PDB file of C-alpha atoms in Angstrom:
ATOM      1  CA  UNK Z   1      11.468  45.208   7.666  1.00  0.00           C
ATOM      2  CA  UNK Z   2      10.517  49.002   7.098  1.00  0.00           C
ATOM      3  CA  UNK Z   3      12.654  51.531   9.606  1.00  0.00           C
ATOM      4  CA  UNK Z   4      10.705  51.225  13.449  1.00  0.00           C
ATOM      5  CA  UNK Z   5      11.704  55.318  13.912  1.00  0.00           C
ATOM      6  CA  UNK Z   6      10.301  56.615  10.590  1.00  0.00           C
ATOM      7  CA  UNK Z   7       7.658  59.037  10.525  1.00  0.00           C
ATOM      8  CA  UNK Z   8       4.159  57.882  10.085  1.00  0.00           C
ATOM      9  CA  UNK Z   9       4.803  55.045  12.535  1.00  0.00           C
ATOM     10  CA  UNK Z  10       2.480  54.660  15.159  1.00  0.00           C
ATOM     11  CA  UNK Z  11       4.368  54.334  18.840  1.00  0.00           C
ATOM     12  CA  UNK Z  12       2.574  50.622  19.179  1.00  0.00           C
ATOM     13  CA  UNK Z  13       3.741  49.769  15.477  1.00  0.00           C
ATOM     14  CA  UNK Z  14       7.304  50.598  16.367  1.00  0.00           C
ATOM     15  CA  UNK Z  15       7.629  48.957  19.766  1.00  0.00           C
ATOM     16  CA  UNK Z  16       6.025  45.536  18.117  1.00  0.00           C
ATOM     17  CA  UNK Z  17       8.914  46.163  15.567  1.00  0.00           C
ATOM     18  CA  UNK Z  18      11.447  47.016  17.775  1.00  0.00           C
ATOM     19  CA  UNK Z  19      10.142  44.005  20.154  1.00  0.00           C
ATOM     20  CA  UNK Z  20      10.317  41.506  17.399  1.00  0.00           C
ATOM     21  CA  UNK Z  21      13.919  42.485  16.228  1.00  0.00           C
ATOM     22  CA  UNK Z  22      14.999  42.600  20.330  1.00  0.00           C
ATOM     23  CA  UNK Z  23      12.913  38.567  20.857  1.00  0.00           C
ATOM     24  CA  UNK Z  24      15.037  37.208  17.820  1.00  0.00           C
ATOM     25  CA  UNK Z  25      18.564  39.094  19.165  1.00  0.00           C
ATOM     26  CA  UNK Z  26      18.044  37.311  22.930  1.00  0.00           C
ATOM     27  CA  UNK Z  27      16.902  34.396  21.728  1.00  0.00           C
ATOM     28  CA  UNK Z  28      19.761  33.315  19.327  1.00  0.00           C
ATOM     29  CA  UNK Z  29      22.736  35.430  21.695  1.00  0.00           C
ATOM     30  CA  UNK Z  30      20.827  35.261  24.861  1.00  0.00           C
ATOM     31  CA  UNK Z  31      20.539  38.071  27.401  1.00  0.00           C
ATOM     32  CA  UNK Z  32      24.005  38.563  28.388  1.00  0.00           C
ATOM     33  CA  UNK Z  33      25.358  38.872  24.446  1.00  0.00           C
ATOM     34  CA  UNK Z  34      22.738  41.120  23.598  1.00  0.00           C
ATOM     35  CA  UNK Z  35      23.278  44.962  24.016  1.00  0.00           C
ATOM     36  CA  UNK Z  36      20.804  47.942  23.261  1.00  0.00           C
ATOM     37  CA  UNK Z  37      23.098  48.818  20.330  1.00  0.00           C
ATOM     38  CA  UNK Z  38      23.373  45.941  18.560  1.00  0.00           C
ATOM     39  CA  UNK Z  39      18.655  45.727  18.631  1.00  0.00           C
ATOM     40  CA  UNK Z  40      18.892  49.168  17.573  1.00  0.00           C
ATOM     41  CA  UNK Z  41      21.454  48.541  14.760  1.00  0.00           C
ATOM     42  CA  UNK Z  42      19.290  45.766  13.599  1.00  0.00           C
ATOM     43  CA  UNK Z  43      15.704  47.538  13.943  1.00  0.00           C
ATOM     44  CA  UNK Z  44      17.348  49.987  11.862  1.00  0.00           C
ATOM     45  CA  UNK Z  45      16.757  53.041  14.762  1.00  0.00           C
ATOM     46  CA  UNK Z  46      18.684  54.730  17.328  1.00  0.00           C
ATOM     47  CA  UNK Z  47      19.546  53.577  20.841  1.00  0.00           C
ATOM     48  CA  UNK Z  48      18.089  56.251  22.157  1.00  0.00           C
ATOM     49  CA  UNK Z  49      14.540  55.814  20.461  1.00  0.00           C
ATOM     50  CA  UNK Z  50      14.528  52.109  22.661  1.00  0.00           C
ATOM     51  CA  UNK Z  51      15.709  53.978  25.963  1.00  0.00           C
ATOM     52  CA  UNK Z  52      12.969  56.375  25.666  1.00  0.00           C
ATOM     53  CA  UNK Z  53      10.441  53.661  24.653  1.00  0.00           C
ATOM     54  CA  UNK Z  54      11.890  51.192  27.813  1.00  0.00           C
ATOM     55  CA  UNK Z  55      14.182  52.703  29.867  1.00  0.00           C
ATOM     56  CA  UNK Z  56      16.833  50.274  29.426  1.00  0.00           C
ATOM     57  CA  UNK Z  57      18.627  46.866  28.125  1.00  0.00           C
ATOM     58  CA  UNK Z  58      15.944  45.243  31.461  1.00  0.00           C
ATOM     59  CA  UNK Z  59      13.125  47.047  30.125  1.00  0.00           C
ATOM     60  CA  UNK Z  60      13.343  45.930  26.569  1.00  0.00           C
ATOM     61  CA  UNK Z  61      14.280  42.506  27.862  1.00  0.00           C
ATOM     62  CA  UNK Z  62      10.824  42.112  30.808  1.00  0.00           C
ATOM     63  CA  UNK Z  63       9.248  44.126  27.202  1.00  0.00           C
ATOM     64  CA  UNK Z  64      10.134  40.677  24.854  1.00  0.00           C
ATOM     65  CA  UNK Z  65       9.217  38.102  28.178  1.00  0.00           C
ATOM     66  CA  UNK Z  66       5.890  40.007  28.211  1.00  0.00           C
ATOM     67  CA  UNK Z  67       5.134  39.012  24.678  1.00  0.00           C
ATOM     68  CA  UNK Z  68       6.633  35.656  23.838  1.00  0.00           C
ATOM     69  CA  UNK Z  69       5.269  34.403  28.077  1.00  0.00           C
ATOM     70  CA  UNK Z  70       1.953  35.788  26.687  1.00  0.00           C
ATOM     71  CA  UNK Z  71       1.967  33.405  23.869  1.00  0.00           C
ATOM     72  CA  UNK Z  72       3.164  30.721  25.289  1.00  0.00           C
ATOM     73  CA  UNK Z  73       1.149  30.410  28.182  1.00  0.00           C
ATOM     74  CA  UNK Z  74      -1.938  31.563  26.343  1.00  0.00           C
ATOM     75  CA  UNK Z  75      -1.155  28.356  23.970  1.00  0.00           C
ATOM     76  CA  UNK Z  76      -0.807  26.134  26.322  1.00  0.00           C
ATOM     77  CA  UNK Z  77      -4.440  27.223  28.456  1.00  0.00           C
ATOM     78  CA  UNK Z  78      -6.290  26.858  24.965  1.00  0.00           C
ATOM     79  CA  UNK Z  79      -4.848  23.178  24.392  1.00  0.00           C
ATOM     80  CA  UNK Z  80      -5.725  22.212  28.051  1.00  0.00           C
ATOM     81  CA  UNK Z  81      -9.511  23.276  27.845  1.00  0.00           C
ATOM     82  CA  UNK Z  82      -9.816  21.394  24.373  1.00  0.00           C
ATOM     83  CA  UNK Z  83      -7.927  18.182  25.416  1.00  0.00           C
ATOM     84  CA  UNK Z  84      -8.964  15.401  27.614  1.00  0.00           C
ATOM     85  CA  UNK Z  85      -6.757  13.886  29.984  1.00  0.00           C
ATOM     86  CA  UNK Z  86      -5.481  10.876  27.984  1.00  0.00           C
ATOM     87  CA  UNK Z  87      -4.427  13.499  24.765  1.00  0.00           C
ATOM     88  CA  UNK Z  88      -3.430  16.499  27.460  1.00  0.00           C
ATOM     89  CA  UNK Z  89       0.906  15.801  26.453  1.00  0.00           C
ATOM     90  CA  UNK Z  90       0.230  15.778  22.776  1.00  0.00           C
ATOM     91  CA  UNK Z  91      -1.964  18.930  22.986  1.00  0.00           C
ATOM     92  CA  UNK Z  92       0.708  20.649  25.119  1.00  0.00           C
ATOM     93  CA  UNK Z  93       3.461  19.704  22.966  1.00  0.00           C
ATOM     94  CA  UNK Z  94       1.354  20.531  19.565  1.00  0.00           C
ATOM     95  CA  UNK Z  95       0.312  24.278  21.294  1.00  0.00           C
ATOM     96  CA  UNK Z  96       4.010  25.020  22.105  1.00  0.00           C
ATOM     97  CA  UNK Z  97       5.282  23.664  18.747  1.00  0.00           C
ATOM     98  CA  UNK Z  98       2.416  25.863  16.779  1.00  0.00           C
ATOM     99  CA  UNK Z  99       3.408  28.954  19.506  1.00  0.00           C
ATOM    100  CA  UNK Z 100       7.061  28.661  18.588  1.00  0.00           C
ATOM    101  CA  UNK Z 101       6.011  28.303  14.875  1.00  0.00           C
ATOM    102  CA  UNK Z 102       4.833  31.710  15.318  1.00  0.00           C
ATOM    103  CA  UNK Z 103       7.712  33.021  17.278  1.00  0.00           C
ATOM    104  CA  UNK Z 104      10.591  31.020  16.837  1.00  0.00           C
ATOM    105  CA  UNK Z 105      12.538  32.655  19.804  1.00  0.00           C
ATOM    106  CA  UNK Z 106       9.792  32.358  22.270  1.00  0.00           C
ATOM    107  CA  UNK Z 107      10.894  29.592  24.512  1.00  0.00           C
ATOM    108  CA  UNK Z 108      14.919  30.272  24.528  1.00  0.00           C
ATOM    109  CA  UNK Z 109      13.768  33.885  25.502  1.00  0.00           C
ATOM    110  CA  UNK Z 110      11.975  32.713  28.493  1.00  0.00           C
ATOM    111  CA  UNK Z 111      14.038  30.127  29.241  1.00  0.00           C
ATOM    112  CA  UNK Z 112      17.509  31.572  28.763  1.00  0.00           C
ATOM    113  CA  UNK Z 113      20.484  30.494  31.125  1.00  0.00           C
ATOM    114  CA  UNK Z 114      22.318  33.692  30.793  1.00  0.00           C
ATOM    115  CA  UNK Z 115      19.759  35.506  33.038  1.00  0.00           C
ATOM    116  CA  UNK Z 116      20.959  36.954  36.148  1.00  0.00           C
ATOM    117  CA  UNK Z 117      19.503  35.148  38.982  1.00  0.00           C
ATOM    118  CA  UNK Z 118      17.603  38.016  40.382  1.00  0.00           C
ATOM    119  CA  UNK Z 119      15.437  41.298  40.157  1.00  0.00           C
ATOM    120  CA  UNK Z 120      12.626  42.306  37.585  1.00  0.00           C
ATOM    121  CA  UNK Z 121      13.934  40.532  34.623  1.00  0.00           C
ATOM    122  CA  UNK Z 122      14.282  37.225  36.262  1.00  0.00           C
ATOM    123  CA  UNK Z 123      10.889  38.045  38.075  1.00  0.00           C
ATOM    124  CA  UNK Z 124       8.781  38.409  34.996  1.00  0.00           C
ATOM    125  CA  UNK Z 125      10.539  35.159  33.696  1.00  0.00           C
ATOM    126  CA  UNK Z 126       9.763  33.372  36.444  1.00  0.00           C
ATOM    127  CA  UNK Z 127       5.845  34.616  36.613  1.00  0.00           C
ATOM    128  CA  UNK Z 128       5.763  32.702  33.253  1.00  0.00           C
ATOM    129  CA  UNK Z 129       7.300  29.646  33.960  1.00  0.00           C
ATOM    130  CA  UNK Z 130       5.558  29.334  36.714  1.00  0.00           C
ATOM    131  CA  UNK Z 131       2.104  29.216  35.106  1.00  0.00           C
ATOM    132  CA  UNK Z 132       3.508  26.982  32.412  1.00  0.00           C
ATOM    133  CA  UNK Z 133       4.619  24.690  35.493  1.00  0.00           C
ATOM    134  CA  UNK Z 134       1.463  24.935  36.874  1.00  0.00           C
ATOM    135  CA  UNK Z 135      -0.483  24.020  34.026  1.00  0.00           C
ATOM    136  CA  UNK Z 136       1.636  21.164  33.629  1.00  0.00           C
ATOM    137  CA  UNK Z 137       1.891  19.759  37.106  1.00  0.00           C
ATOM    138  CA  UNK Z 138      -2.384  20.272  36.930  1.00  0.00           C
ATOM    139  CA  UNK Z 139      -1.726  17.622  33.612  1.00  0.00           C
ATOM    140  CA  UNK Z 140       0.278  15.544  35.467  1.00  0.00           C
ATOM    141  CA  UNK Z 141      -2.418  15.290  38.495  1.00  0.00           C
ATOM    142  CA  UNK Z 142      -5.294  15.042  35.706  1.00  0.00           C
ATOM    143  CA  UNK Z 143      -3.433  11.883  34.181  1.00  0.00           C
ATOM    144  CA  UNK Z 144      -2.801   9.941  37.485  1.00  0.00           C
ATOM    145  CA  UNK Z 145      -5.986  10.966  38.998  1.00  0.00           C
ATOM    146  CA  UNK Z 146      -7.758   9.707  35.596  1.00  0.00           C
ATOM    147  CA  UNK Z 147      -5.404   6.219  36.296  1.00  0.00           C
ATOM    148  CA  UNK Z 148      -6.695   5.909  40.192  1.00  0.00           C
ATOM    149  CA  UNK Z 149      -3.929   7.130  41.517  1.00  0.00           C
ATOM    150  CA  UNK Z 150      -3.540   9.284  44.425  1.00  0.00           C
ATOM    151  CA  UNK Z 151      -0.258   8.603  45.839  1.00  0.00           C
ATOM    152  CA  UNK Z 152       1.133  12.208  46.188  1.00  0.00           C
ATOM    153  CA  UNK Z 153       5.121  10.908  45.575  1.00  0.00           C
ATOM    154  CA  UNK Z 154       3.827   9.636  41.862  1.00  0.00           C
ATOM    155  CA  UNK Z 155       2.282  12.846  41.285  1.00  0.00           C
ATOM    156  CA  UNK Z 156       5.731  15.151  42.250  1.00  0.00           C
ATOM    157  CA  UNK Z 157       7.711  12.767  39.904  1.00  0.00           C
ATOM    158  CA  UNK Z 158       5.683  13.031  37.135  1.00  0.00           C
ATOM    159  CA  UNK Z 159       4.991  16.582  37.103  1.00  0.00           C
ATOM    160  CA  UNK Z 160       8.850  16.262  37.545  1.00  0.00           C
ATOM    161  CA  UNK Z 161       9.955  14.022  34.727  1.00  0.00           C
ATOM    162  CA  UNK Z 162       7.123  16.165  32.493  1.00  0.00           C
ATOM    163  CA  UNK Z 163       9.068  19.951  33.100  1.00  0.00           C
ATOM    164  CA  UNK Z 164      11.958  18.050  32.506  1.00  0.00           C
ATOM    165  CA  UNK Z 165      11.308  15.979  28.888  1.00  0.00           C
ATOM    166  CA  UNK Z 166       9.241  19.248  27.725  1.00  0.00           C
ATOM    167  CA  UNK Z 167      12.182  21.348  28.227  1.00  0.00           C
ATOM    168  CA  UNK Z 168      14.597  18.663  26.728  1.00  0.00           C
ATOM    169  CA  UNK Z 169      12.166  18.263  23.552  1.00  0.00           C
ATOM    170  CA  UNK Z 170      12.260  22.275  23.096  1.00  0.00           C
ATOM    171  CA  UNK Z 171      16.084  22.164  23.217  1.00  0.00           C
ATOM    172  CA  UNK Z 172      16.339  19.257  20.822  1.00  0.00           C
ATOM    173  CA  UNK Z 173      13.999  21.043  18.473  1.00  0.00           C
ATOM    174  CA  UNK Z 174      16.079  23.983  18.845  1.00  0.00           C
ATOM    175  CA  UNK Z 175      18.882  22.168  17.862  1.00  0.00           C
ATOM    176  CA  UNK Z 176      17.064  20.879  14.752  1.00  0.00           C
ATOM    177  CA  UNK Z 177      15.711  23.960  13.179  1.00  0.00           C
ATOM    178  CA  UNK Z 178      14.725  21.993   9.852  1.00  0.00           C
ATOM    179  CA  UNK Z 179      11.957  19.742  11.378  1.00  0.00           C
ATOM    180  CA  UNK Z 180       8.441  21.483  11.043  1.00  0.00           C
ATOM    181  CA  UNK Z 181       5.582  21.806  13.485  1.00  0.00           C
ATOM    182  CA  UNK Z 182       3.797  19.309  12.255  1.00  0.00           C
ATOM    183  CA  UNK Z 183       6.979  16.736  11.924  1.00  0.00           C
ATOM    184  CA  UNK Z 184       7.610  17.410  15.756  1.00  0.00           C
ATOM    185  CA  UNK Z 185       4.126  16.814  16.334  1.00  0.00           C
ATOM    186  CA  UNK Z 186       3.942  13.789  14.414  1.00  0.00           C
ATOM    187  CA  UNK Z 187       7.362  12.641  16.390  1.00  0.00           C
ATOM    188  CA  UNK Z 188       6.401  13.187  19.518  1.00  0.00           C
ATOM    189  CA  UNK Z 189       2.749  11.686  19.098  1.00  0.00           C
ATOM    190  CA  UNK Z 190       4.864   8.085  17.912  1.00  0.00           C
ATOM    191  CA  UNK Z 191       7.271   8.840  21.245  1.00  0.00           C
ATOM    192  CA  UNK Z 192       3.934   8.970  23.502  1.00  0.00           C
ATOM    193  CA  UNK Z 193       2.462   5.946  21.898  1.00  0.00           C
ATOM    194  CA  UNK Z 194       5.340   4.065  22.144  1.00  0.00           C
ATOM    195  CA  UNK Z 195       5.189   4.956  26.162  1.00  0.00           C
ATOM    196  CA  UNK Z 196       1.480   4.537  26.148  1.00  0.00           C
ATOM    197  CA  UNK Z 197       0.810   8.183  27.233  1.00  0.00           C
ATOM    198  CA  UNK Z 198      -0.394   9.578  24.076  1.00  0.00           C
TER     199      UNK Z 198
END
């Protein structure tokens, strides 16, 4: 990666560099390992070339949410209005497989533990998970509704046990960086099959 402060940069070329660099330095150390000097160090600028581009360690942090929520949520609204409601998991799961393909950081930025549990940082996070959630519980409802059933307890438990086995497939592939997109895809597609939801 060329040098984000040279001259002959364009201010939008170096805060996608410096952006990129900062997404891959949370995602693998999380927020709390991750200090201002350590992105500049490996963006090859100074610290003060971030601080005047975003104020601070919070501002280069909401900066990296911005970009990786943007993808992910945008993924996940373009599966949902080409799926149907019997292929709606598989889509989901495919668009944030193919999202993360593209950004491998994207969901352990969004979806780091080391957060702190309040003010702008955790606010933007939160804005994006909760569209993801919403998109998912509107899945959920789509599938039971499709099945004749109305029963409001069924539809809180599955939205439910959905949040909860797409977060726990994201962590597993997380854990398995050598499987591909299209291996998790193909996994997951066998896993719904075998529990007749795919």
């Amino acid at each position: 990666m060329g040098k984000a402060g040279t001259k002959g940069v364009s201010r939008v070329d170096r805060e996608r560099q410096i952006i990129d660099v900062a997404v891959a330095e949370f995602g693998r150390h999380g927020y709390a390992g991750v200090s201002v000097a350590a992105v500049a160090a490996r963006a090859g600028i100074s610290k003060p070339l971030i601080y005047s581009y975003f104020e601070s360690k919070d501002g280069l942090y909401v900066a990296c949410v911005h970009h990786v929520g943007a993808l992910l949520v945008d993924s996940v609204a373009a599966a949902r209005s080409r799926s149907g409601s019997t292929a709606h998991a598989a889509d989901t799961l495919t668009a944030l497989f193919t999202a993360v393909e593209r950004c491998r950081y994207a969901w352990s930025v969004l979806y780091d533990p080391s957060l702190p549990p309040a003010g702008g940082t955790r606010d933007a996070v939160n804005r994006y998970r909760e569209r993801l959630a919403a998109m998912g519980a509107a899945g959920a409802a789509q599938l039971l509704t499709g099945a004749g059933d109305d029963d409001p307890l069924d539809h809180d438990l599955l939205n439910h046990v959905w949040q909860h086995a797409v977060t726990a497939v994201m962590r597993w592939w997380f854990e398995h960086p050598d499987q591909s997109t299209a291996e998790m895809t193909a996994r997951c597609a066998r896993l719904l099959t075998a529990l007749g939801t795919g």
